[in-house]
Coordinates of C-alpha atoms in Angstrom, one line a residue:
X1 CA -4.0 -52.0 36.1
X2 CA -5.3 -48.0 36.6
X3 CA -7.9 -47.0 34.3
X4 CA -8.0 -43.2 33.1
X5 CA -10.7 -41.0 34.2
X6 CA -12.3 -37.9 32.2
X7 CA -9.5 -35.6 33.6
X8 CA -6.8 -38.1 32.4
X9 CA -8.1 -38.4 29.1
X10 CA -8.9 -34.6 28.5
X11 CA -5.2 -33.7 30.0
X12 CA -3.6 -36.3 27.8
X13 CA -5.6 -35.1 24.4
X14 CA -4.6 -31.3 25.3
X15 CA -0.9 -32.0 25.6
X16 CA -1.1 -33.5 22.1
X17 CA -2.9 -30.6 20.8
X18 CA -0.4 -28.2 22.0
X19 CA 2.5 -30.4 20.7
X20 CA 0.8 -30.8 17.2
X21 CA 0.7 -26.9 16.9
X22 CA 4.5 -26.9 18.2
X23 CA 5.3 -29.5 15.7
X24 CA 3.7 -27.5 12.9
X25 CA 5.6 -24.4 13.7
X26 CA 9.1 -26.3 13.6
X27 CA 8.2 -28.0 10.4
X28 CA 7.2 -24.7 8.7
X29 CA 10.6 -23.2 10.2
X30 CA 8.9 -20.9 12.5
X31 CA 10.8 -22.4 15.7
X32 CA 14.5 -23.4 15.4
X33 CA 15.5 -26.7 16.2
X34 CA 17.1 -24.9 19.3
X35 CA 13.9 -23.3 20.2
X36 CA 12.0 -26.8 19.7
X37 CA 14.1 -28.8 21.6
X38 CA 12.7 -28.3 25.3
X39 CA 9.2 -28.5 23.7
X40 CA 9.8 -32.3 22.1
X41 CA 11.8 -33.1 25.3
X42 CA 8.7 -32.6 27.4
X43 CA 6.9 -35.1 25.6
X44 CA 9.6 -37.7 25.1
X45 CA 11.3 -37.0 21.7
X46 CA 15.1 -37.2 21.1
X47 CA 17.0 -36.2 18.2
X48 CA 19.3 -39.2 17.8
X49 CA 22.0 -39.8 15.1
X50 CA 19.7 -40.8 12.1
X51 CA 16.1 -39.7 13.3
X52 CA 13.9 -38.4 16.0
X53 CA 13.3 -41.1 18.8
X54 CA 10.3 -41.3 20.7
X55 CA 10.0 -42.9 24.3
X56 CA 6.6 -43.8 25.2
X57 CA 6.0 -44.3 29.3
X58 CA 4.8 -47.7 30.4
X59 CA 4.1 -46.8 34.2
X60 CA 5.6 -49.2 36.4
X61 CA 6.0 -51.8 33.2
X62 CA 2.3 -52.6 33.4
X63 CA 0.2 -53.2 30.1
X64 CA -2.7 -55.0 28.8
X65 CA -3.4 -56.7 25.3
X66 CA -5.2 -53.7 23.8
X67 CA -1.9 -51.5 24.6
X68 CA 0.3 -53.7 23.5
X69 CA -1.2 -54.4 20.0
X70 CA -1.4 -50.6 19.9
X71 CA 2.1 -50.3 20.1
X72 CA 2.6 -52.9 17.3
X73 CA 0.4 -51.1 15.2
X74 CA 2.5 -47.9 15.8
X75 CA 5.6 -49.8 14.8
X76 CA 4.5 -50.9 11.7
X77 CA 2.7 -47.8 10.7
X78 CA 5.2 -45.1 11.8
X79 CA 8.4 -46.8 12.3
X80 CA 10.3 -49.9 11.1
X81 CA 8.0 -52.6 12.4
X82 CA 10.0 -53.1 15.8
X83 CA 10.3 -51.1 19.2
X84 CA 12.9 -51.4 21.7
X85 CA 11.8 -52.0 25.3
X86 CA 14.1 -50.2 27.9
X87 CA 15.7 -50.7 31.4
X88 CA 13.2 -47.8 32.7
X89 CA 10.2 -50.1 31.5
X90 CA 9.6 -48.0 28.7
X91 CA 9.5 -48.7 24.9
X92 CA 11.3 -46.6 22.2
X93 CA 10.7 -46.2 18.6
X94 CA 13.8 -45.2 16.8
X95 CA 12.8 -44.1 13.5
X96 CA 9.3 -41.7 13.3
X97 CA 8.8 -38.9 11.2
X98 CA 8.7 -35.6 13.0
X99 CA 5.6 -34.9 11.0
X100 CA 4.3 -38.2 12.4
X101 CA 4.8 -37.5 16.0
X102 CA 1.4 -35.8 16.9
X103 CA -0.6 -38.7 15.0
X104 CA 1.7 -41.4 17.3
X105 CA 0.7 -39.3 20.3
X106 CA -2.9 -39.4 19.3
X107 CA -2.8 -43.2 18.7
X108 CA -1.4 -43.4 22.3
X109 CA -3.7 -41.8 23.7
X110 CA -6.7 -43.8 22.4
X111 CA -5.4 -46.7 24.8
X112 CA -4.8 -44.3 27.5
X113 CA -0.9 -44.2 27.0
X114 CA 1.6 -41.0 26.5
X115 CA 5.0 -40.1 26.4
X116 CA 5.0 -37.4 29.2
X117 CA 7.7 -37.0 31.5
X118 CA 9.7 -39.8 30.0
X119 CA 12.4 -36.9 29.2
X120 CA 13.8 -33.7 30.8
X121 CA 14.7 -32.4 34.1
X122 CA 11.6 -33.6 35.8
X123 CA 10.2 -36.4 37.7
X124 CA 10.5 -39.5 35.1
X125 CA 8.5 -42.8 34.4
X126 CA 8.2 -44.5 38.1
X127 CA 9.2 -48.0 37.8
X128 CA 8.5 -51.0 40.0
X129 CA 9.2 -54.9 40.4
X130 CA 7.8 -56.3 37.3
X131 CA 6.7 -59.5 39.3
X132 CA 4.4 -56.9 41.2
X133 CA 1.1 -58.6 42.5
X134 CA 2.2 -61.9 41.5
X135 CA 5.2 -62.7 43.3
X136 CA 5.6 -65.4 46.4
X137 CA 7.8 -63.1 48.2
X138 CA 5.8 -60.0 48.0
X139 CA 5.0 -58.2 51.2
X140 CA 2.3 -55.9 49.1
X141 CA 1.6 -55.1 45.6
X142 CA 3.9 -51.9 45.0
X143 CA 1.8 -50.6 41.8
X144 CA -0.6 -48.8 43.6
X145 CA 2.1 -46.8 45.5
X146 CA 3.8 -46.2 42.2
X147 CA 0.4 -44.9 40.6
X148 CA -0.1 -42.6 43.5
X149 CA 3.3 -41.2 42.7
X150 CA 2.9 -41.1 39.2
X151 CA -0.5 -39.0 39.6
X152 CA 1.2 -36.8 42.2
X153 CA 4.3 -36.1 39.9
X154 CA 2.6 -35.4 36.6
X155 CA 2.9 -31.8 35.3
X156 CA 4.0 -31.1 38.9
X157 CA 4.7 -27.2 38.7
X158 CA 7.1 -27.0 41.3
X159 CA 9.1 -30.1 40.1
X160 CA 8.9 -29.7 36.2
X161 CA 12.3 -28.1 36.0
X162 CA 14.6 -29.7 38.5
X163 CA 18.2 -29.1 38.5
X164 CA 18.4 -32.7 36.7
X165 CA 16.1 -35.7 35.8
X166 CA 14.8 -37.5 38.8
X167 CA 13.9 -41.3 38.9
X168 CA 12.0 -43.1 41.4
X169 CA 11.7 -47.0 42.0
X170 CA 9.7 -49.1 44.2
X171 CA 9.4 -52.6 45.6
X172 CA 7.1 -54.6 47.2
X173 CA 9.4 -57.6 48.0
X174 CA 12.4 -58.1 50.4
X175 CA 14.1 -59.4 47.2
X176 CA 14.5 -56.1 45.3
X177 CA 13.7 -56.4 41.5
X178 CA 13.4 -52.8 40.7
X179 CA 17.1 -51.9 41.4
X180 CA 16.1 -49.1 44.3
X181 CA 19.3 -48.6 45.5
X182 CA 20.2 -46.9 42.1
X183 CA 17.8 -44.5 42.1
X184 CA 17.4 -41.1 43.1
X185 CA 14.4 -42.3 45.7
X186 CA 14.0 -45.8 46.2
X187 CA 11.2 -47.3 48.1
X188 CA 11.2 -50.6 49.6
X189 CA 7.9 -51.7 51.3
X190 CA 8.7 -53.1 54.8
X191 CA 6.4 -54.7 57.6
X192 CA 7.1 -53.0 61.0
X193 CA 7.1 -55.3 64.2
X194 CA 3.6 -53.8 64.8
X195 CA 2.3 -55.5 61.5
X196 CA 2.0 -51.7 59.8
X197 CA 3.4 -51.8 56.1
X198 CA 5.4 -48.8 55.2
X199 CA 8.3 -47.6 53.2
X200 CA 12.4 -47.8 53.7
X201 CA 13.3 -44.7 52.1
X202 CA 16.7 -44.6 50.0
X203 CA 18.0 -41.6 48.6
X204 CA 21.1 -40.5 46.4
X205 CA 21.6 -43.5 44.2
X206 CA 22.6 -43.6 40.7
X207 CA 25.0 -45.0 37.8
X208 CA 26.2 -42.8 35.3
X209 CA 29.8 -41.3 35.4
X210 CA 29.5 -41.1 39.1
X211 CA 28.1 -44.4 40.2
X212 CA 26.7 -44.1 43.8
X213 CA 24.9 -46.8 46.0
X214 CA 21.7 -44.9 47.7
X215 CA 21.4 -44.3 51.4
X216 CA 18.8 -44.8 53.8
X217 CA 17.2 -41.6 54.9
X218 CA 14.2 -43.0 56.7
X219 CA 14.0 -46.6 58.0
X220 CA 10.4 -46.4 58.1
X221 CA 8.0 -44.0 56.7
X222 CA 4.1 -44.7 57.2
X223 CA 2.4 -45.0 54.0
X224 CA 0.0 -41.9 54.8
X225 CA 3.1 -39.7 54.7
X226 CA 4.2 -40.9 51.6
X227 CA 3.6 -37.7 49.4
X228 CA 4.8 -35.3 51.9
X229 CA 8.2 -37.0 52.8
X230 CA 8.7 -37.2 48.9
X231 CA 7.7 -33.6 48.3
X232 CA 10.4 -32.6 51.1
X233 CA 13.2 -34.5 49.5
X234 CA 12.6 -33.0 46.1
X235 CA 12.1 -29.5 47.4
X236 CA 15.4 -29.7 49.2
X237 CA 16.8 -31.2 46.2
X238 CA 15.1 -28.7 44.1
X239 CA 16.6 -25.5 46.1
X240 CA 20.1 -26.8 46.6
X241 CA 20.7 -29.0 43.7
X242 CA 23.6 -27.6 41.6
X243 CA 22.5 -25.9 38.2
X244 CA 26.2 -24.7 37.3
X245 CA 27.4 -28.1 36.0
X246 CA 24.9 -30.8 34.6
X247 CA 27.5 -33.4 35.6
X248 CA 27.2 -32.7 39.4
X249 CA 23.4 -31.9 39.3
X250 CA 21.9 -35.2 40.3
X251 CA 20.5 -35.5 43.9
X252 CA 23.4 -38.0 44.7
X253 CA 25.9 -35.1 44.5
X254 CA 24.0 -33.2 46.6
X255 CA 24.0 -35.9 49.4
X256 CA 27.5 -36.6 49.2
X257 CA 28.5 -33.0 49.2
X258 CA 25.9 -32.4 52.4
X259 CA 26.6 -35.2 53.9
X260 CA 23.7 -37.8 54.9
X261 CA 23.2 -36.6 58.4
X262 CA 22.8 -33.0 57.1
X263 CA 20.7 -33.8 54.3
X264 CA 18.5 -36.1 56.5
X265 CA 18.2 -32.8 58.8
X266 CA 17.0 -30.5 56.1
X267 CA 14.4 -33.1 54.9
X268 CA 13.0 -33.9 58.1
X269 CA 12.7 -30.0 58.6
X270 CA 10.9 -29.5 55.7
X271 CA 9.0 -32.8 56.1
X272 CA 7.6 -31.3 59.2
X273 CA 7.0 -27.8 57.9
X274 CA 5.0 -29.6 55.4
X275 CA 2.8 -31.3 58.3
X276 CA 2.5 -28.3 60.1
X277 CA 1.1 -26.4 57.3
X278 CA -1.5 -29.0 56.9
X279 CA -2.4 -28.9 60.5
X280 CA -3.1 -32.6 60.6
X281 CA -1.1 -35.8 61.9
X282 CA 0.3 -36.3 58.4
X283 CA -0.5 -35.1 54.9
X284 CA -2.6 -38.4 53.9
X285 CA -4.0 -38.2 50.4
X286 CA -7.6 -38.2 49.8
X287 CA -8.4 -41.7 51.0
X288 CA -11.1 -42.0 48.2
X289 CA -8.2 -41.4 45.7
X290 CA -6.4 -44.2 47.5
X291 CA -9.5 -46.6 47.4
X292 CA -9.7 -45.8 43.6
X293 CA -6.0 -46.5 42.8
X294 CA -5.9 -49.7 45.1
X295 CA -9.4 -50.8 43.5
X296 CA -7.9 -50.7 40.2
X297 CA -5.1 -53.1 41.3
X298 CA -7.2 -55.9 42.7
X299 CA -5.7 -59.2 42.2
X300 CA -7.2 -61.2 39.0
X301 CA -9.8 -63.8 39.5
X302 CA -7.3 -66.7 39.4
X303 CA -8.5 -70.5 39.5
X304 CA -8.1 -72.2 42.9
X305 CA -5.8 -74.9 41.4
X306 CA -3.9 -77.7 43.2
X307 CA -0.2 -78.8 43.1
X308 CA 1.3 -80.6 41.2
X309 CA -0.6 -80.1 37.9
X310 CA -0.8 -83.3 36.3
X311 CA -0.7 -81.8 32.7
X312 CA 2.4 -79.9 33.8
X313 CA 4.3 -82.5 35.3
X314 CA 3.8 -84.8 32.0
X315 CA 4.8 -82.0 29.8
X316 CA 8.0 -81.5 32.0
X317 CA 8.9 -85.3 31.6
X318 CA 8.5 -85.5 28.0
X319 CA 9.6 -82.6 26.3
X320 CA 13.3 -81.6 27.4
X321 CA 13.3 -78.1 25.7
X322 CA 10.2 -77.3 27.3
X323 CA 11.7 -78.4 30.6
X324 CA 14.9 -76.3 30.4
X325 CA 12.6 -73.3 29.4
X326 CA 10.4 -73.8 32.7
X327 CA 13.5 -74.1 34.7
X328 CA 15.1 -70.7 33.2
X329 CA 12.3 -68.7 32.5
X330 CA 9.5 -69.5 35.3
X331 CA 9.1 -67.7 38.7
X332 CA 7.1 -68.5 42.0
X333 CA 4.0 -67.3 42.0
X334 CA 1.7 -66.5 45.0
X335 CA -1.2 -68.7 44.0
X336 CA -0.7 -72.2 43.7
X337 CA -0.9 -74.0 40.4
X338 CA 0.5 -70.8 38.7
X339 CA 3.7 -69.3 37.5
X340 CA 5.1 -66.0 36.6
X341 CA 6.3 -66.4 32.8
X342 CA 9.3 -64.2 31.7
X343 CA 9.6 -63.7 28.0
X344 CA 13.2 -63.5 26.8
X345 CA 13.9 -60.7 24.1
X346 CA 17.4 -62.1 23.9
X347 CA 17.3 -64.3 21.3
X348 CA 21.2 -65.7 20.1
X349 CA 21.8 -62.8 17.3
X350 CA 19.1 -60.4 18.3
X351 CA 19.4 -56.9 19.9
X352 CA 18.5 -56.9 23.5
X353 CA 14.9 -55.9 24.3
X354 CA 13.7 -55.5 20.5
X355 CA 10.4 -56.9 19.6
X356 CA 8.8 -56.8 16.3
X357 CA 5.2 -55.7 15.8
X358 CA 4.1 -59.3 15.0
X359 CA 5.9 -60.7 18.5
X360 CA 4.0 -57.7 20.3
X361 CA 0.8 -59.3 19.1
X362 CA 1.7 -62.8 19.9
X363 CA 2.5 -61.5 23.7
X364 CA -0.8 -59.7 23.7
X365 CA -2.8 -62.7 22.2
X366 CA -1.0 -64.8 24.9
X367 CA -1.9 -62.3 27.9
X368 CA -5.5 -62.1 26.8
X369 CA -6.1 -65.9 26.4
X370 CA -3.9 -67.3 29.4
X371 CA -2.5 -64.2 31.6
X372 CA -5.4 -62.4 32.8
X373 CA -4.8 -59.5 30.2
X374 CA -1.6 -58.4 31.9
X375 CA 1.9 -57.8 30.6
X376 CA 4.8 -56.5 32.4
X377 CA 7.9 -54.7 31.0
X378 CA 11.1 -55.6 33.2
X379 CA 14.1 -53.2 33.6
X380 CA 16.0 -56.1 32.3
X381 CA 14.5 -55.7 28.8
X382 CA 12.3 -58.8 29.0
X383 CA 8.5 -59.1 29.0
X384 CA 6.5 -60.6 31.6
X385 CA 3.1 -62.9 31.9
X386 CA 2.8 -62.6 35.5
X387 CA -0.7 -64.7 35.9
X388 CA -0.3 -67.9 34.0
X389 CA -1.9 -71.5 35.2
X390 CA 0.7 -74.1 35.1
X391 CA -1.7 -76.4 32.9
X392 CA -1.3 -73.6 30.2
X393 CA 2.2 -73.4 30.3
X394 CA 3.0 -75.9 27.5
X395 CA 0.6 -74.0 25.0
X396 CA 2.4 -70.6 25.9
X397 CA 5.7 -71.8 25.2
X398 CA 4.7 -73.5 22.1
X399 CA 3.3 -70.3 20.8
X400 CA 6.4 -68.4 21.9
X401 CA 8.5 -70.7 20.3
X402 CA 6.7 -70.4 17.0
X403 CA 7.0 -66.4 17.1
X404 CA 10.9 -66.6 18.1
X405 CA 10.4 -65.9 21.8
X406 CA 11.1 -69.2 23.0
X407 CA 14.5 -68.7 24.0
X408 CA 15.3 -70.2 27.7
X409 CA 18.0 -67.9 29.0
X410 CA 16.6 -65.5 31.6
X411 CA 19.1 -64.8 34.3
X412 CA 21.8 -66.3 32.2
X413 CA 24.8 -65.1 30.2
X414 CA 22.7 -64.4 27.1
X415 CA 20.4 -62.6 28.9
X416 CA 22.2 -59.3 28.2
X417 CA 21.0 -55.7 29.1
X418 CA 22.3 -53.3 26.6
X419 CA 21.5 -50.0 25.5
X420 CA 21.1 -48.7 21.8
X421 CA 24.8 -47.4 22.1
X422 CA 26.4 -46.1 18.8
X423 CA 24.4 -47.4 16.7
X424 CA 21.4 -45.1 17.3
X425 CA 22.5 -42.4 20.3
X426 CA 24.2 -39.3 19.9
X427 CA 25.8 -39.6 23.3
X428 CA 27.4 -43.0 22.9
X429 CA 30.9 -43.7 22.4
X430 CA 30.8 -47.1 21.1
X431 CA 28.7 -49.7 20.1
X432 CA 26.6 -52.2 22.5
X433 CA 24.3 -54.0 20.5
X434 CA 27.1 -55.9 18.3
X435 CA 29.1 -56.6 21.4
X436 CA 26.1 -58.2 23.0
X437 CA 25.2 -60.2 19.8
X438 CA 28.8 -61.6 19.7
X439 CA 28.6 -62.5 23.3
X440 CA 25.1 -64.1 22.9
X441 CA 26.4 -66.2 19.9
X442 CA 29.6 -67.3 21.6
X443 CA 27.9 -68.8 24.5
X444 CA 24.8 -70.1 22.3
X445 CA 25.1 -73.8 23.6
X446 CA 22.3 -74.0 26.1
X447 CA 24.1 -77.0 28.0
X448 CA 26.9 -74.5 28.2
X449 CA 24.9 -71.4 29.6
X450 CA 23.1 -73.7 32.0
X451 CA 26.6 -74.8 33.3
X452 CA 27.6 -71.5 34.0
X453 CA 24.5 -70.6 35.7
X454 CA 23.3 -67.2 36.8
X455 CA 25.3 -64.6 35.1
X456 CA 24.1 -60.8 34.6
X457 CA 26.1 -59.2 31.8
X458 CA 25.3 -55.4 31.3
X459 CA 26.6 -53.4 28.5
X460 CA 26.8 -49.3 28.0
X461 CA 28.0 -47.5 25.1
X462 CA 29.0 -44.7 26.9
X463 CA 29.6 -43.2 30.6
X464 CA 25.9 -42.6 31.3
X465 CA 25.4 -46.1 32.1
X466 CA 21.7 -46.9 30.4
X467 CA 23.0 -50.4 30.0
X468 CA 23.8 -50.6 33.9
X469 CA 26.9 -51.7 33.4
X470 CA 28.2 -50.8 37.0
X471 CA 26.0 -53.1 38.6
X472 CA 26.5 -56.2 36.3
X473 CA 28.2 -59.4 37.5
X474 CA 30.5 -58.5 34.5
X475 CA 29.9 -54.9 33.3
X476 CA 31.2 -53.5 30.0
X477 CA 31.3 -49.7 29.4
X478 CA 32.1 -48.9 25.4
X479 CA 34.4 -45.6 25.4
X480 CA 36.5 -43.8 22.3
X481 CA 39.9 -44.2 22.7
X482 CA 42.1 -42.3 19.8
X483 CA 39.3 -43.2 17.6
X484 CA 38.6 -46.7 18.4
X485 CA 36.1 -48.2 20.3
X486 CA 37.5 -49.5 23.4
X487 CA 35.8 -51.7 26.1
X488 CA 36.4 -51.4 29.7
X489 CA 35.5 -54.5 31.8
X490 CA 34.4 -54.7 35.2
X491 CA 33.1 -57.5 37.7
X492 CA 31.4 -58.3 40.9
X493 CA 28.6 -55.7 40.5
X494 CA 25.2 -56.8 41.9
X495 CA 21.9 -55.0 41.0
X496 CA 19.8 -56.6 44.1
X497 CA 19.0 -55.4 47.6
X498 CA 22.8 -56.0 48.2
X499 CA 23.6 -53.5 45.6
X500 CA 27.2 -53.4 44.9
X501 CA 29.1 -51.6 42.2
X502 CA 31.6 -53.6 40.2
X503 CA 35.6 -53.2 40.2
X504 CA 37.3 -52.1 37.1
X505 CA 40.0 -54.8 36.3
X506 CA 42.4 -52.9 34.0
X507 CA 42.8 -51.6 30.6
X508 CA 40.0 -51.9 28.1
X509 CA 39.8 -54.5 25.0
X510 CA 39.4 -53.7 21.5
X511 CA 35.7 -54.9 19.9
X512 CA 37.3 -58.3 18.8
X513 CA 38.9 -58.8 22.2
X514 CA 35.9 -58.7 24.2
X515 CA 34.6 -62.1 24.0
X516 CA 37.6 -63.8 24.6
X517 CA 38.2 -61.7 27.5
X518 CA 34.7 -62.8 28.8
X519 CA 35.6 -66.4 28.0
X520 CA 38.8 -66.0 30.3
X521 CA 36.7 -64.8 33.1
X522 CA 34.0 -67.5 32.7
X523 CA 36.7 -70.2 32.9
X524 CA 38.3 -68.9 35.7
X525 CA 34.8 -69.1 37.5
X526 CA 34.3 -72.4 36.5
X527 CA 37.6 -73.4 37.6
X528 CA 37.6 -71.9 41.1
X529 CA 34.0 -72.1 42.3
X530 CA 33.3 -74.2 45.1
X531 CA 30.3 -76.0 43.5
X532 CA 27.7 -75.5 40.9
X533 CA 25.5 -73.4 43.5
X534 CA 28.1 -70.8 43.9
X535 CA 27.1 -67.9 41.2
X536 CA 29.9 -66.0 39.6
X537 CA 29.0 -62.7 41.5
X538 CA 29.3 -65.0 44.7
X539 CA 32.6 -66.5 43.5
X540 CA 34.0 -62.7 43.1
X541 CA 32.8 -61.7 46.3
X542 CA 35.0 -64.7 47.8
X543 CA 37.9 -64.9 45.6
X544 CA 38.4 -61.2 44.9
X545 CA 39.4 -59.8 41.6
X546 CA 42.5 -60.7 41.4
X547 CA 42.4 -64.3 39.8
X548 CA 40.0 -62.8 37.3
X549 CA 42.6 -60.0 36.5
X550 CA 45.3 -62.3 36.1
X551 CA 43.5 -64.2 33.5
X552 CA 42.6 -61.4 31.8
X553 CA 46.2 -59.5 32.2
X554 CA 49.0 -62.5 32.0
X555 CA 52.2 -62.0 33.6
X556 CA 54.1 -62.2 30.2
X557 CA 51.4 -59.4 28.9
X558 CA 51.9 -56.6 31.3
X559 CA 48.8 -54.2 31.8
X560 CA 49.0 -51.0 29.9
X561 CA 48.3 -47.8 31.4
X562 CA 44.3 -47.0 31.0

């Protein structure tokens, strides 16, 4: 992973010192909350229902064991003993005291972490495939690209006050695990017929109150032109994006209003002007900088192992619980004899994405002992050990089980994405976490969960869609309806390279009606699927939504107006 140089260290410390002074003035009353608001947002601090919330950046979701242990220490010392991992590959602390925030930021700086640009109308934390550098299907590790973008965008003077927040995601695989088509800019690494690796550039994606599938603005962009082209996109957006209405200020609205052809023409014109001003074939980053970044992401020294591994196969044969965990929580690794381990943060009855300080330390210990000191955070609110030898998997699993982290449900109905909702968030209109807990409890039987197969349930507590409900196989949106929490259900969404928005089925449901509604959808799927290999989302695509709608709204119970 990237290691700070002296400039990075000095920059982060200076930001902390500046913010320490701003907090002191707020505590003394010299600054009002309204005056303090833009200052705290520049440092990742929100004011939620019950307390301030600190959002810490985890660039492209990559951590080492020392950083994870430090996050655990912060949770214990300044919070309530846990942290919440988010769909943006960050971690949030929900209970810090305002006076303690400068000390927390200083502690983060001790391990080369910060909260800069995790909020505000700027370029946010750049996210990437959580299997980056390990996946068997990878064309190229996308993290050097993400790090280059992070360095370029941090404190960028031209793009510090954009019309609205701006999110970039990068994937190095044809199987998109970074949801690139739901981002302001999505970058998919591709290989041209010549063998050259470059980017397919997607623009104008996003969820929220106006969900939009991103569109391709450049089919192939050479790697050397990345920063110049991204600068051109952002410059067009900064120039023409709406500032009169925050609900219409995202780049997706600009692309829709301008039309793709017009928007593309403006970007290409600006891109050409950038190249002309620099009087060269491309505005390539200093090769020394690129080389330094790429060297930081050199593959770990993996042992040369043969397949199959006798100890691993023996454990599979003799331990059914271990076997089920391996079937659900492992992904193919590029190196023989290794696997990618997904650690579920979705125990039955738990809040999705939450991890206690002690659990963080267990993951740190496992990464250090068995995983080449690498940890990833996925946008699906789970943790990843990307490089584990198969011979060590039984020991890893045993340690996870002992820590309450051994749930074998990755990709299954209990692996639910949920935002904090009305339990924490000032913007929320309904609770998300209790709904997720109820669903997971209802489908807790492992055999039933495996029978259902792949199922992506995503829950948002308001129309901002932090829980990605629009692209859930089953999406649940919590709203306030005449003072009651009411939950709309969509089906057929897909967050992959074939990104598709779910279709709303009808009227919403009260909180106690949600689980029975999900059960009816599942029963229709199990009855109508062609075979166990046909997933829920594939069945919806083949059947359409009508059989599922009929199950939710029988003829004897006419659907009411929404």
